[in-house]
Amino acid sequence: MGPLAPYEIISANTNMLLAFVIGIGFGFVLESSGFSSSRKLAGVFYGYDTVVLKVFFTGAITAASGLLFFSLFGWVDLAMVYVNPTYMHSAILGGVVMGLGFIMGGFCPGTSFCGASIGKIDAMVFIAGLFIGVFVFGEGYPMWEKLFMDGFQGYPKLSTVMGISDGVFTLLMIAAALGMFYVGEWAEKKFPQPEY
């Protein structure tokens, strides 16, 4: 029965070691899939390359389906799976800031480290900006603490908020993913770009 760490099937140190190894594997897959290219990542916003959209949607539905079936088989206790607290106002503001940074820099935090690991200067500059942002946020926290903590919604799951079962929610997410894949294919044909 999982999750493994909360049920003390593995130690906290083993949990951290596994996270480290999985993180390296994740970074390797990101880099080998071309996600260290800012042009490829920016292609999502311009419509000429939607591989990032397809990969992350595939990851989401694979994880959701896996957790659902593992729960049905009694291998994972979903009640023990951590759900992030939701602070609605800061989540919306943070999403806007993150989205603008993604469009302007062509990276998200994870892919910027992939790019930097193979020596890309633009990725290193992006990381420098990232740390400047972290420093400014940390040092100025008392000024925006109220905004950051405002709109607390608890620890909701979308399926609970929507009043549907986890299975129906996963089915809807798969349908949404298939719809996005179709739109992505259409966009790539509509806005083709020369090889980059």
XYZ file of C-alpha atoms in Angstrom:
196
model
C 0.000 0.000 0.000
C 1.380 3.391 -0.968
C 2.351 6.139 -0.898
C 5.607 4.605 0.278
C 7.065 7.387 2.459
C 3.937 8.353 4.483
C 3.357 4.687 5.324
C 7.065 4.356 6.245
C 7.600 1.510 3.786
C 10.722 3.417 2.761
C 12.699 5.882 4.890
C 12.734 9.634 4.356
C 16.341 9.384 3.125
C 15.438 6.679 0.599
C 12.519 8.819 -0.507
C 14.881 11.741 -1.139
C 17.333 9.495 -2.996
C 14.556 8.166 -5.232
C 13.364 11.737 -5.874
C 16.926 12.699 -6.855
C 17.280 9.763 -9.269
C 13.816 10.351 -10.777
C 14.662 14.056 -11.133
C 17.824 13.242 -13.083
C 15.838 10.886 -15.299
C 13.182 13.546 -15.846
C 15.834 16.098 -16.801
C 17.453 13.622 -19.194
C 14.118 12.962 -20.912
C 13.388 16.699 -21.143
C 16.752 17.436 -22.732
C 16.725 14.459 -25.096
C 13.205 15.456 -26.222
C 14.444 18.892 -27.259
C 12.864 20.791 -24.375
C 16.101 22.660 -23.731
C 15.334 24.736 -26.853
C 13.581 28.005 -26.061
C 12.269 28.108 -29.655
C 10.564 24.752 -29.200
C 8.960 25.869 -25.938
C 7.899 29.239 -27.358
C 6.380 27.355 -30.308
C 3.450 26.407 -28.083
C 2.411 30.049 -27.806
C 2.873 30.738 -31.517
C 1.274 27.477 -32.627
C 4.095 26.108 -34.802
C 5.257 23.424 -32.327
C 2.901 21.899 -29.770
C 5.079 18.987 -28.638
C 5.360 20.465 -25.128
C 1.578 20.634 -24.832
C 1.215 17.043 -26.005
C 3.963 15.689 -23.743
C 2.724 17.375 -20.570
C -0.927 16.507 -21.250
C 0.157 12.907 -21.862
C 2.085 12.967 -18.573
C -0.955 14.328 -16.717
C -3.410 11.752 -18.033
C -0.891 8.923 -17.527
C -0.338 9.962 -13.895
C -4.070 10.443 -13.253
C -4.989 7.108 -14.841
C -2.148 5.360 -12.997
C -3.196 6.736 -9.615
C -6.827 5.866 -10.318
C -6.078 2.238 -11.225
C -3.514 1.846 -8.427
C -6.216 3.055 -6.038
C -8.757 0.595 -7.467
C -6.246 -2.244 -7.030
C -5.571 -1.130 -3.437
C -1.946 -0.222 -4.171
C -2.255 3.501 -3.360
C -4.363 5.246 -0.732
C -5.454 8.448 -2.489
C -6.393 9.983 0.868
C -2.659 10.000 1.713
C -1.566 11.700 -1.525
C -0.526 15.288 -0.818
C -2.685 18.003 -2.337
C -1.255 21.524 -2.498
C -3.144 24.203 -0.576
C -4.971 26.624 -2.849
C -4.554 30.380 -2.369
C -6.707 31.584 -5.249
C -5.507 35.190 -5.630
C -1.802 34.438 -5.520
C -2.337 31.376 -7.754
C -3.914 33.557 -10.452
C -1.283 36.299 -10.107
C 1.540 33.746 -10.024
C 0.130 32.033 -13.112
C 0.119 35.322 -15.010
C 3.706 36.134 -13.945
C 4.869 32.606 -14.787
C 3.120 32.711 -18.169
C 4.671 36.068 -19.072
C 8.096 34.801 -18.026
C 7.581 31.656 -20.087
C 6.624 33.655 -23.207
C 9.427 36.222 -22.844
C 12.197 33.813 -21.842
C 11.134 30.700 -23.715
C 11.738 28.523 -20.667
C 10.025 27.279 -17.541
C 12.198 26.717 -14.433
C 12.785 23.009 -15.197
C 13.652 23.377 -18.868
C 15.942 26.342 -18.142
C 18.140 24.062 -16.024
C 18.109 21.495 -18.849
C 19.292 24.186 -21.251
C 21.946 25.464 -18.840
C 23.256 21.925 -18.314
C 24.242 21.741 -21.988
C 25.756 25.245 -21.965
C 22.984 27.416 -23.405
C 23.614 31.057 -22.507
C 19.965 32.121 -22.790
C 19.008 29.422 -20.270
C 21.701 30.642 -17.849
C 20.409 34.225 -18.154
C 16.881 32.929 -17.511
C 18.086 31.153 -14.349
C 19.814 34.335 -13.165
C 16.505 36.169 -13.582
C 14.738 33.359 -11.756
C 17.014 33.693 -8.732
C 16.680 37.481 -8.764
C 12.903 37.015 -8.672
C 13.172 34.528 -5.800
C 15.409 36.943 -3.880
C 13.065 39.904 -4.418
C 10.044 37.818 -3.411
C 11.762 36.524 -0.264
C 13.141 39.876 0.850
C 9.896 41.710 0.114
C 7.613 39.015 1.514
C 6.241 41.159 4.385
C 4.947 43.635 1.768
C 2.896 41.047 -0.171
C 2.247 38.429 2.500
C -1.419 39.434 2.751
C -1.913 39.062 -1.014
C 0.024 35.774 -1.001
C -2.143 34.252 1.739
C -5.436 35.739 0.512
C -8.216 33.620 -0.990
C -7.354 30.401 0.865
C -9.576 27.607 -0.467
C -8.239 24.685 1.546
C -6.934 21.544 -0.151
C -9.525 20.928 -2.853
C -9.401 18.418 -5.674
C -11.073 19.511 -8.909
C -13.236 16.395 -8.920
C -14.566 17.288 -5.446
C -15.208 20.913 -6.434
C -17.040 19.755 -9.572
C -19.023 17.186 -7.583
C -17.962 14.233 -9.738
C -15.979 11.061 -9.070
C -12.236 10.818 -9.706
C -12.956 8.345 -12.521
C -15.332 10.681 -14.362
C -12.894 13.563 -13.886
C -10.052 11.481 -15.372
C -12.257 10.563 -18.333
C -13.071 14.253 -18.904
C -9.362 15.111 -18.685
C -8.530 12.472 -21.307
C -11.257 13.895 -23.570
C -9.843 17.414 -23.053
C -6.337 16.133 -23.868
C -7.546 14.540 -27.105
C -9.247 17.833 -27.994
C -6.026 19.762 -27.303
C -4.025 17.282 -29.395
C -6.408 17.919 -32.297
C -6.116 21.703 -31.870
C -2.308 21.372 -31.644
C -2.149 19.431 -34.914
C -4.380 22.043 -36.582
C -2.203 24.904 -35.271
C 1.023 23.309 -36.508
C -0.438 23.085 -40.039
C -1.897 26.602 -39.848
C 1.298 28.291 -38.567
C 4.199 26.266 -40.010
C 7.751 27.413 -39.329
C 10.993 26.514 -41.118
C 13.245 24.055 -39.301
C 14.896 25.595 -36.249
